[in-house]
CSV table of C-alpha atoms in Angstrom, one decimal:
chain,number,residue,atom,x,y,z
V,30,MET,CA,-9.4,-14.4,27.0
V,31,ASN,CA,-7.6,-17.9,27.4
V,32,ASN,CA,-4.1,-16.7,25.8
V,33,ALA,CA,-3.6,-13.4,27.6
V,34,PRO,CA,-0.5,-11.6,26.4
V,35,ARG,CA,2.0,-12.3,29.1
V,36,THR,CA,3.4,-8.8,29.3
V,37,HIS,CA,2.5,-5.6,27.1
V,38,SER,CA,6.0,-5.3,24.9
V,39,HIS,CA,6.8,-1.8,23.9
V,40,PHE,CA,8.9,-0.6,21.1
V,41,GLU,CA,11.2,3.0,21.5
V,42,ARG,CA,11.5,2.5,17.2
V,43,PRO,CA,8.9,0.3,16.1
V,44,PRO,CA,9.0,-0.8,12.3
V,45,VAL,CA,5.5,-0.1,12.2
V,46,ILE,CA,4.5,2.2,9.0
V,47,GLU,CA,0.7,2.0,9.1
V,48,THR,CA,-1.7,0.9,10.9
V,49,VAL,CA,-5.7,0.2,9.7
V,50,PHE,CA,-8.7,0.1,11.7
V,51,ASP,CA,-11.5,-1.1,9.6
V,52,ILE,CA,-14.7,-1.6,10.5
V,53,GLN,CA,-17.4,-3.3,7.5
V,54,PHE,CA,-21.2,-3.6,8.3
V,55,HIS,CA,-24.1,-4.7,5.6
V,56,PRO,CA,-24.1,-1.6,3.3
V,57,LEU,CA,-26.3,1.1,3.8
V,58,GLN,CA,-29.7,1.0,2.2
V,59,GLY,CA,-29.5,5.2,2.0
V,60,TRP,CA,-26.0,5.6,1.1
V,61,GLU,CA,-25.8,7.6,-2.2
V,62,ILE,CA,-23.4,10.0,-4.0
V,63,PRO,CA,-24.2,12.6,-2.5
V,64,PHE,CA,-23.5,11.7,1.5
V,65,PHE,CA,-19.6,11.3,0.6
V,66,GLY,CA,-19.7,15.3,0.0
V,67,LEU,CA,-21.8,15.7,2.8
V,68,PHE,CA,-19.9,13.5,5.4
V,69,TRP,CA,-16.7,14.9,3.8
V,70,ALA,CA,-18.1,18.7,4.9
V,71,THR,CA,-18.2,17.7,9.1
V,72,ILE,CA,-14.4,16.7,8.6
V,73,ARG,CA,-13.0,19.2,6.0
V,74,ASP,CA,-11.2,20.7,8.9
V,75,ARG,CA,-9.2,18.0,10.4
V,76,TYR,CA,-9.4,15.9,6.7
V,77,PRO,CA,-9.0,18.9,4.4
V,78,LYS,CA,-7.7,16.7,1.3
V,79,PHE,CA,-9.5,14.0,-0.9
V,80,LYS,CA,-9.4,11.0,-3.0
V,81,VAL,CA,-11.3,8.9,-5.4
V,82,VAL,CA,-10.9,5.0,-5.1
V,83,PRO,CA,-12.3,2.5,-6.7
V,84,PRO,CA,-14.0,0.4,-3.9
V,85,LEU,CA,-12.7,-2.4,-1.5
V,86,GLY,CA,-14.3,-6.2,-1.3
V,87,THR,CA,-14.8,-7.8,1.8
V,88,GLN,CA,-14.0,-11.0,3.0
V,89,ILE,CA,-15.8,-12.5,6.1
V,90,GLU,CA,-13.5,-14.4,8.5
V,91,ASP,CA,-15.3,-17.5,10.0
V,92,ALA,CA,-12.7,-19.1,12.1
V,93,SER,CA,-15.0,-22.1,11.9
V,94,LYS,CA,-14.5,-22.9,8.2
V,95,PRO,CA,-11.9,-23.0,6.2
V,96,LEU,CA,-11.5,-19.9,3.7
V,97,PRO,CA,-12.4,-20.1,0.6
V,98,PRO,CA,-9.9,-20.1,-2.1
V,99,LEU,CA,-8.5,-17.2,-3.2
V,100,GLY,CA,-10.5,-15.8,-6.7
V,101,VAL,CA,-10.7,-13.0,-8.8
V,102,LEU,CA,-13.5,-10.4,-7.9
V,103,VAL,CA,-15.4,-9.2,-10.6
V,104,ASN,CA,-18.4,-7.2,-10.3
V,105,LEU,CA,-20.7,-6.8,-13.1
V,106,SER,CA,-23.1,-3.7,-11.6
V,107,ALA,CA,-26.4,-2.0,-13.7
V,108,GLY,CA,-26.0,1.1,-11.4
V,109,LEU,CA,-23.8,3.5,-10.5
V,110,PRO,CA,-20.2,2.6,-9.9
V,111,PRO,CA,-19.7,1.6,-6.1
V,112,THR,CA,-16.7,4.1,-5.1
V,113,ARG,CA,-15.0,4.7,-1.9
V,114,CYS,CA,-13.6,8.5,-1.0
V,115,TRP,CA,-10.3,9.0,0.9
V,116,PHE,CA,-10.6,11.9,3.5
V,117,PHE,CA,-7.3,12.6,4.5
V,118,ASN,CA,-5.1,15.5,6.6
V,119,GLU,CA,-2.5,17.9,5.4
V,120,PRO,CA,0.3,16.0,6.7
V,121,GLU,CA,-0.8,13.3,5.7
V,122,THR,CA,-0.8,11.0,8.8
V,123,GLN,CA,-4.1,10.4,9.4
V,124,LEU,CA,-7.1,9.3,7.0
V,125,ILE,CA,-10.8,8.0,6.8
V,126,GLN,CA,-11.8,5.6,3.6
V,127,VAL,CA,-15.4,5.4,3.8
V,128,GLN,CA,-17.5,3.6,0.9
V,129,SER,CA,-21.5,2.2,1.7
V,130,ASP,CA,-20.6,-0.8,3.5
V,131,ARG,CA,-17.1,-0.1,5.2
V,132,PHE,CA,-15.1,2.9,7.8
V,133,ILE,CA,-11.6,2.7,7.4
V,134,LEU,CA,-9.2,4.8,9.5
V,135,ASN,CA,-5.4,4.5,8.9
V,136,TRP,CA,-2.6,5.9,10.6
V,137,LYS,CA,0.1,6.5,8.7
V,138,ARG,CA,3.9,7.6,9.5
V,139,GLY,CA,4.7,10.9,8.4
V,140,LEU,CA,8.1,12.3,6.7
V,141,ILE,CA,8.3,15.3,9.6
V,142,ASP,CA,6.5,14.0,12.5
V,143,ALA,CA,7.8,10.0,12.3
V,144,ARG,CA,6.8,8.4,15.9
V,145,TYR,CA,4.1,5.9,16.1
V,146,PRO,CA,1.8,7.1,18.4
V,147,HIS,CA,0.8,3.5,19.3
V,148,TYR,CA,-2.4,2.2,20.3
V,149,GLU,CA,-3.1,3.4,22.8
V,150,ASN,CA,-3.4,7.4,21.9
V,151,ILE,CA,-5.2,6.6,18.4
V,152,ARG,CA,-7.8,4.5,19.6
V,153,PRO,CA,-9.3,7.6,21.4
V,154,LEU,CA,-9.7,9.1,17.5
V,155,LEU,CA,-10.7,5.7,16.0
V,156,GLU,CA,-13.7,6.3,18.8
V,157,ARG,CA,-14.2,9.7,18.2
V,158,GLU,CA,-14.1,9.4,14.6
V,159,TRP,CA,-16.4,6.3,14.3
V,160,GLN,CA,-19.0,7.6,16.6
V,161,HIS,CA,-19.0,11.2,14.3
V,162,PHE,CA,-19.7,8.6,11.2
V,163,CYS,CA,-22.1,6.8,13.0
V,164,GLU,CA,-24.0,10.1,14.3
V,165,PHE,CA,-24.2,11.0,10.8
V,166,VAL,CA,-25.6,8.1,9.5
V,167,GLY,CA,-28.1,8.4,11.6
V,168,THR,CA,-28.7,12.1,11.4
V,169,ASN,CA,-29.7,11.7,7.5
V,170,THR,CA,-31.2,8.5,8.1
V,171,LEU,CA,-29.0,6.5,5.8
V,172,GLY,CA,-30.1,3.0,7.5
V,173,LYS,CA,-28.7,0.6,11.1
V,174,ILE,CA,-25.4,0.3,11.3
V,175,GLU,CA,-25.1,-3.7,11.7
V,176,ILE,CA,-21.1,-4.8,12.1
V,177,ARG,CA,-20.3,-8.3,9.6
V,178,GLN,CA,-16.8,-7.5,11.2
V,179,CYS,CA,-13.8,-5.8,12.1
V,180,GLU,CA,-10.4,-6.0,11.6
V,181,ILE,CA,-7.0,-4.3,11.9
V,182,THR,CA,-3.8,-4.2,10.3
V,183,TYR,CA,-0.6,-3.5,11.4
V,184,ILE,CA,2.0,-3.1,8.1
V,185,ASN,CA,5.9,-3.2,9.3
V,186,HIS,CA,8.8,-1.8,6.8
V,187,ILE,CA,11.9,-3.9,8.0
V,188,ASP,CA,15.1,-2.0,5.6
V,189,VAL,CA,17.3,-4.6,4.2
V,190,GLY,CA,20.5,-3.4,5.3
V,191,ILE,CA,19.7,-3.0,8.8
V,192,GLY,CA,19.9,-5.9,11.4
V,193,TRP,CA,19.9,-8.3,7.7
V,194,LYS,CA,21.7,-8.0,4.8
V,195,ASP,CA,19.7,-10.2,2.0
V,196,TYR,CA,17.6,-13.3,2.1
V,197,GLY,CA,20.3,-16.1,3.7
V,198,GLU,CA,20.3,-13.9,6.9
V,199,LEU,CA,15.9,-13.6,6.5
V,200,ASP,CA,16.3,-16.5,9.6
V,201,ALA,CA,17.5,-13.3,11.8
V,202,VAL,CA,14.8,-11.7,11.2
V,203,LEU,CA,11.7,-13.5,11.3
V,204,THR,CA,11.4,-16.3,14.2
V,205,VAL,CA,9.8,-19.3,12.1
V,206,TRP,CA,12.1,-19.7,9.3
V,207,SER,CA,14.5,-21.7,10.0
V,208,GLY,CA,16.8,-21.1,6.9
V,209,ASN,CA,18.6,-23.5,4.7
V,210,LYS,CA,19.7,-26.8,5.2
V,211,PRO,CA,23.5,-26.8,6.9
V,212,GLY,CA,25.4,-28.1,3.7
V,213,GLY,CA,22.6,-28.6,1.5
V,214,ILE,CA,22.8,-27.7,-1.8
V,215,LEU,CA,20.2,-24.6,-1.9
V,216,PRO,CA,21.9,-21.0,-2.6
V,217,THR,CA,21.4,-17.8,-0.5
V,218,PRO,CA,17.2,-17.4,-1.5
V,219,ASP,CA,17.0,-15.0,-4.4
V,220,LYS,CA,13.4,-13.8,-2.7
V,221,ALA,CA,11.3,-15.3,0.4
V,222,SER,CA,8.0,-14.6,0.5
V,223,VAL,CA,6.2,-16.0,4.6
V,224,ALA,CA,2.4,-16.4,4.6
V,225,ILE,CA,0.7,-17.7,7.8
V,226,ARG,CA,-2.1,-17.8,8.9
V,227,TYR,CA,-3.2,-18.3,13.1
V,228,ARG,CA,-6.3,-18.7,14.6
V,229,LEU,CA,-7.4,-15.8,16.7
V,230,PRO,CA,-7.9,-16.7,20.5
V,231,ASP,CA,-11.6,-17.4,21.8
V,232,SER,CA,-13.2,-17.7,18.2
V,233,MET,CA,-11.8,-14.2,17.5
V,234,GLY,CA,-11.5,-14.0,13.9
V,235,ARG,CA,-7.9,-14.7,12.1
V,236,LEU,CA,-4.7,-13.8,12.3
V,237,HIS,CA,-2.7,-13.9,8.9
V,238,VAL,CA,0.6,-12.6,9.1
V,239,LEU,CA,2.1,-12.0,4.8
V,240,ALA,CA,6.4,-11.2,4.9
V,241,GLU,CA,6.8,-10.2,1.5
V,242,PRO,CA,10.3,-8.3,-0.2
V,243,ALA,CA,9.1,-4.9,-1.5
V,244,VAL,CA,10.6,-1.8,-2.3
V,245,ARG,CA,9.4,1.6,-0.5
V,246,ASN,CA,8.6,4.0,-3.2
V,247,GLU,CA,8.8,7.5,-1.6
V,248,ASP,CA,12.8,6.3,-0.9
V,249,ASN,CA,13.2,3.0,-3.4
V,250,GLN,CA,14.3,1.8,-0.2
V,251,GLU,CA,14.3,-2.8,-0.5
V,252,ILE,CA,11.9,-3.8,2.7
V,253,LEU,CA,10.5,-6.8,3.8
V,254,GLN,CA,7.1,-5.4,3.7
V,255,LEU,CA,5.2,-8.0,7.9
V,256,THR,CA,2.1,-6.9,7.6
V,257,MET,CA,0.0,-8.6,10.0
V,258,ILE,CA,-4.1,-8.3,10.3
V,259,ALA,CA,-6.3,-9.3,12.1
V,260,ARG,CA,-9.8,-9.8,11.7
V,261,GLY,CA,-13.2,-11.3,12.9
V,262,ALA,CA,-16.5,-10.0,14.7
V,263,PRO,CA,-17.5,-8.4,17.8
V,264,ALA,CA,-20.5,-9.8,20.2
V,265,SER,CA,-22.4,-7.1,18.4
V,266,SER,CA,-22.5,-3.3,17.1
V,267,GLU,CA,-22.2,-2.0,20.5
V,268,LEU,CA,-19.5,0.5,20.5
V,269,LYS,CA,-18.2,-1.5,23.5
V,270,ASN,CA,-18.0,-4.6,22.3
V,271,VAL,CA,-16.3,-3.3,18.9
V,272,PHE,CA,-13.8,-1.6,20.7
V,273,ASP,CA,-13.5,-4.6,22.7
V,274,TRP,CA,-12.7,-6.7,19.9
V,275,PHE,CA,-10.4,-4.2,18.7
V,276,ASP,CA,-8.3,-4.0,21.8
V,277,HIS,CA,-8.0,-7.9,22.1
V,278,ALA,CA,-7.1,-8.1,18.6
V,279,GLN,CA,-4.5,-5.1,18.9
V,280,GLY,CA,-2.8,-6.8,22.3
V,281,PHE,CA,-2.7,-10.2,20.4
V,282,VAL,CA,-1.4,-8.6,17.1
V,283,ARG,CA,1.5,-6.7,19.1
V,284,GLU,CA,2.3,-10.0,20.9
V,285,ALA,CA,2.0,-12.1,17.5
V,286,PHE,CA,4.6,-9.5,16.6
V,287,VAL,CA,7.1,-10.0,18.9
V,288,ASP,CA,6.8,-13.9,18.7
V,289,LEU,CA,7.4,-13.5,15.2
V,290,THR,CA,10.7,-11.4,15.2
V,291,THR,CA,13.5,-12.1,16.3
V,292,GLU,CA,15.5,-10.9,19.3
V,293,ARG,CA,18.0,-9.1,17.3
V,294,MET,CA,15.4,-7.3,15.8
V,295,HIS,CA,14.2,-6.4,18.9
V,296,ALA,CA,17.6,-4.8,20.3
V,297,ILE,CA,17.4,-2.9,16.7
V,298,TRP,CA,13.7,-1.6,17.6
V,299,GLU,CA,14.8,-1.1,21.1
V,300,MET,CA,12.3,-3.3,23.0
V,301,LYS,CA,11.2,-3.2,26.7
V,302,ASP,CA,9.2,-5.1,28.8
V,303,GLN,CA,6.6,-3.5,30.4
V,304,SER,CA,4.0,-5.0,33.0
R,20,MET,CA,-23.7,-4.3,-22.8
R,21,SER,CA,-23.7,-5.3,-26.3
R,22,GLN,CA,-21.9,-8.8,-27.4
R,23,GLY,CA,-20.6,-6.5,-30.2
R,24,ALA,CA,-19.2,-4.0,-27.3
R,25,LEU,CA,-18.2,-6.7,-24.7
R,26,THR,CA,-15.5,-8.1,-27.6
R,27,GLN,CA,-14.3,-5.0,-28.6
R,28,ALA,CA,-13.3,-4.5,-25.0
R,29,LYS,CA,-10.0,-4.4,-23.8
R,30,LEU,CA,-9.1,-5.0,-20.1
R,31,TYR,CA,-5.4,-3.8,-19.4
R,32,PRO,CA,-4.0,-4.2,-15.9
R,33,THR,CA,-4.7,-1.9,-12.7
R,34,ALA,CA,-3.9,-2.9,-9.3
R,35,VAL,CA,-6.4,-4.6,-6.9
R,36,PRO,CA,-7.7,-1.9,-4.5
R,37,ASP,CA,-6.8,-2.6,-0.8
R,38,ALA,CA,-6.9,-0.5,2.6
R,39,GLN,CA,-2.9,0.3,2.3
R,40,TRP,CA,-1.8,3.2,2.2
R,41,SER,CA,2.2,3.5,2.5
R,42,ASP,CA,3.0,3.3,-0.8
R,43,VAL,CA,5.5,0.2,-1.7
R,44,THR,CA,5.8,-1.7,-4.7
R,45,SER,CA,5.7,-5.3,-4.2
R,46,LEU,CA,9.2,-7.3,-5.4
R,47,TRP,CA,7.4,-10.8,-5.4
R,48,ARG,CA,4.5,-10.2,-7.3
R,49,SER,CA,5.9,-7.4,-9.3
R,50,GLN,CA,7.2,-7.7,-12.7
R,51,VAL,CA,10.8,-8.0,-13.4
R,52,TRP,CA,11.4,-5.2,-15.4
R,53,VAL,CA,10.1,-3.0,-12.1
R,54,GLU,CA,12.0,-5.0,-9.8
R,55,ASP,CA,15.4,-3.7,-12.4
R,56,ALA,CA,14.0,-0.3,-12.6
R,57,ARG,CA,13.1,0.2,-8.6
R,58,ARG,CA,16.5,-1.6,-7.7
R,59,THR,CA,18.4,1.5,-10.3
R,60,LEU,CA,16.6,4.3,-8.9
R,61,GLY,CA,17.5,3.6,-5.4
R,62,ARG,CA,21.5,3.4,-6.9
R,63,ILE,CA,20.5,7.0,-9.0
R,64,SER,CA,18.9,8.5,-5.7
R,65,THR,CA,22.3,8.0,-3.8
R,66,LEU,CA,24.3,9.7,-6.5
R,67,ARG,CA,25.7,13.6,-5.5
R,68,GLN,CA,26.5,16.3,-7.0
R,69,ASN,CA,29.3,15.8,-9.8
R,70,TRP,CA,28.8,11.9,-10.8
R,71,ASP,CA,29.2,12.0,-14.3
R,72,GLY,CA,33.0,14.5,-13.6
R,73,GLN,CA,31.3,17.1,-15.7
R,74,GLY,CA,30.0,19.1,-12.9
R,75,SER,CA,25.9,18.1,-13.1
R,76,PRO,CA,24.2,17.9,-10.3
R,77,ALA,CA,22.8,15.0,-8.1
R,78,PRO,CA,19.4,14.1,-9.3
R,79,GLU,CA,16.7,16.1,-8.0
R,80,ARG,CA,14.5,14.8,-5.5
R,81,VAL,CA,11.0,16.3,-7.5
R,82,ALA,CA,12.8,14.5,-10.2
R,83,LEU,CA,12.9,10.9,-8.4
R,84,GLU,CA,9.4,11.0,-7.1
R,85,VAL,CA,7.6,11.9,-10.6
R,86,MET,CA,10.1,8.8,-12.2
R,87,ASN,CA,8.7,6.7,-8.8
R,88,ARG,CA,4.9,8.2,-9.4
R,89,LEU,CA,5.3,7.6,-13.5
R,90,ILE,CA,6.2,3.5,-12.8
R,91,LYS,CA,3.6,2.6,-10.4
R,92,GLU,CA,1.2,4.0,-13.2
R,93,ILE,CA,2.8,1.2,-15.0
R,94,ASP,CA,4.2,-1.3,-12.6
R,95,ALA,CA,1.1,-3.6,-13.6
R,96,TYR,CA,2.3,-3.5,-17.8
R,97,ASP,CA,5.0,-6.8,-18.6
R,98,LEU,CA,7.8,-4.5,-20.1
R,99,PRO,CA,11.0,-5.2,-21.6
R,100,THR,CA,13.6,-4.6,-19.2
R,101,ALA,CA,13.6,0.1,-18.9
R,102,HIS,CA,16.9,1.7,-18.8
R,103,ILE,CA,16.8,4.0,-16.5
R,104,GLY,CA,19.6,6.8,-16.4
R,105,PRO,CA,19.8,10.7,-14.4
R,106,VAL,CA,20.0,13.1,-17.2
R,107,SER,CA,22.7,16.3,-16.7
R,108,GLY,CA,21.0,18.4,-15.1
R,109,GLY,CA,18.9,16.4,-12.3
R,110,GLY,CA,16.8,15.0,-14.1
R,111,LEU,CA,15.8,11.2,-14.8
R,112,GLY,CA,15.2,8.9,-18.1
R,113,VAL,CA,13.8,5.8,-18.6
R,114,GLU,CA,13.8,3.9,-22.9
R,115,TRP,CA,12.4,1.0,-23.3
R,116,ARG,CA,12.3,-1.1,-27.0
R,117,ASN,CA,9.8,-3.1,-28.6
R,118,ARG,CA,10.3,-5.0,-31.5
R,119,ASP,CA,10.7,-2.1,-33.9
R,120,ARG,CA,9.6,0.6,-30.9
R,121,ASP,CA,11.3,3.0,-28.9
R,122,LEU,CA,9.8,5.1,-26.2
R,123,SER,CA,11.8,7.3,-24.3
R,124,LEU,CA,10.7,9.4,-21.2
R,125,GLU,CA,12.6,11.6,-19.8
R,126,VAL,CA,11.9,13.6,-16.1
R,127,LEU,CA,13.3,17.0,-16.5
R,128,PRO,CA,14.5,18.1,-12.8
R,129,ASP,CA,11.7,20.2,-12.3
R,130,GLY,CA,9.5,17.3,-12.7
R,131,SER,CA,7.7,18.1,-15.7
R,132,ILE,CA,7.5,14.9,-18.8
R,133,GLU,CA,8.7,14.8,-22.3
R,134,PHE,CA,8.7,11.9,-24.5
R,135,LEU,CA,9.7,10.5,-27.4
R,136,LYS,CA,8.3,7.5,-29.9
R,137,ALA,CA,10.3,6.3,-32.1
R,138,GLN,CA,9.9,3.4,-35.0
R,139,ARG,CA,12.6,1.7,-36.9
R,140,THR,CA,12.9,0.5,-40.4
R,141,PRO,CA,15.6,-2.1,-41.7
R,142,SER,CA,17.4,1.7,-42.2
R,143,GLY,CA,17.3,3.4,-38.8
R,144,ILE,CA,14.8,5.3,-37.9
R,145,ASP,CA,11.6,6.3,-39.5
R,146,LEU,CA,11.6,10.2,-39.1
R,147,ASP,CA,8.5,10.5,-41.1
R,148,HIS,CA,7.3,8.9,-37.8
R,149,MET,CA,8.8,10.3,-34.8
R,150,GLU,CA,6.6,12.0,-32.5
R,151,ASP,CA,7.0,14.0,-28.9
R,152,GLY,CA,5.8,16.1,-26.3
R,153,GLU,CA,4.9,16.4,-23.1
R,154,ILE,CA,3.3,14.9,-19.9
R,155,ARG,CA,1.6,16.3,-17.8
R,156,VAL,CA,2.2,15.1,-14.3
R,157,ASP,CA,-1.6,15.7,-13.1
R,158,ARG,CA,-2.5,13.7,-16.0
R,159,LEU,CA,0.4,10.4,-15.1
R,160,GLY,CA,-2.3,8.1,-16.6
R,161,GLU,CA,-1.7,9.7,-19.7
R,162,VAL,CA,1.8,7.5,-20.1
R,163,ARG,CA,-0.3,4.2,-20.6
R,164,ALA,CA,-1.3,5.4,-24.0
R,165,LEU,CA,1.8,5.3,-24.2
R,166,ILE,CA,2.8,2.1,-23.7
R,167,ARG,CA,0.1,0.7,-25.5
R,168,TRP,CA,1.9,1.9,-28.0
R,169,LEU,CA,5.1,0.7,-27.4
R,170,LEU,CA,3.6,-2.6,-26.7
R,171,GLY,CA,2.1,-2.4,-30.2
R,172,ASN,CA,-1.9,-2.2,-28.9
């Protein structure tokens, strides 16, 4: 990688609330509704809860082309409705999402254990669960897994009132926001939203950054939700290539987060540089 | 699908699915009433014992959770301002008024929900057409039918 990270930044109290590791592949032709249950039976000891939710659409990233404009996806299907299933653990900190063309692992901050486990500790879990899913697909001859794209998402909750008080001080949070022109006519922004796209190095895909005002429903705390999504295709569907992509993308996202946020916030999140 | 079925179909707002698990309400894309409701609930959640000077307990956590879920269930609807407030005893209430229709929901301290629908006439509330009932917490989606009634759909 040309733009190798300078140092390995580490936060003692990072604002990350959730991470999402998403592997997208060509639809498995043999995957029908009963296989959700059969798959669940193999992981139910670790993920005893479930929920059926609408499936996710796919936006394939091709860094060599401009992104198509966003539109409304209308799915007209004569067959059974496509489905996605959630399987999650008892403390509701780990979630596996499965649909016929997708495998996703989420980590979410829990109420009891609120510490972020860091990528180094989530990665082995992702590798284990992904391999388990691949074995299930193979054992049941559901089709060949041909990966189209991988995606890693970091969702950060930056509480309003901790290090900044309103959107007039957004420049105290984000380095990419300069604030109002001094002496200009504009009042303090009521709200602000920032959306930026970057190309990942070495044609790995794109990084999407979205900072958006929100409320955390659990406690009605007003936040700036900073979502960072790196998306792109690994060199092949081989396990090594998939995890090479995740490793590089995660490193880039981690250092991009440091670039996007201010030193004032780094101090609050107790940043430490590690080589 | 037949042409007849298509023309009779009504589309109601639903959330766009995404992979995020943590539960938030966007203040950028949300309806104005949702933003106001969330802010009000944030303030209510800080109330303490005796907030009304009459010895009322603080709003129960379970009542706040249910009210949060209830609002999330309908946050895509374009509604008038929701009047939300604490209720003595630890519960919460929310009311909407749309033209001649009033809808009141009360989340009791144990998290159960009661509703009251009322229509107004020039001479006052139409007592013959008032309707009350309960919504089970595991069937929160039923609140959508009440909202559609409020909107006159």
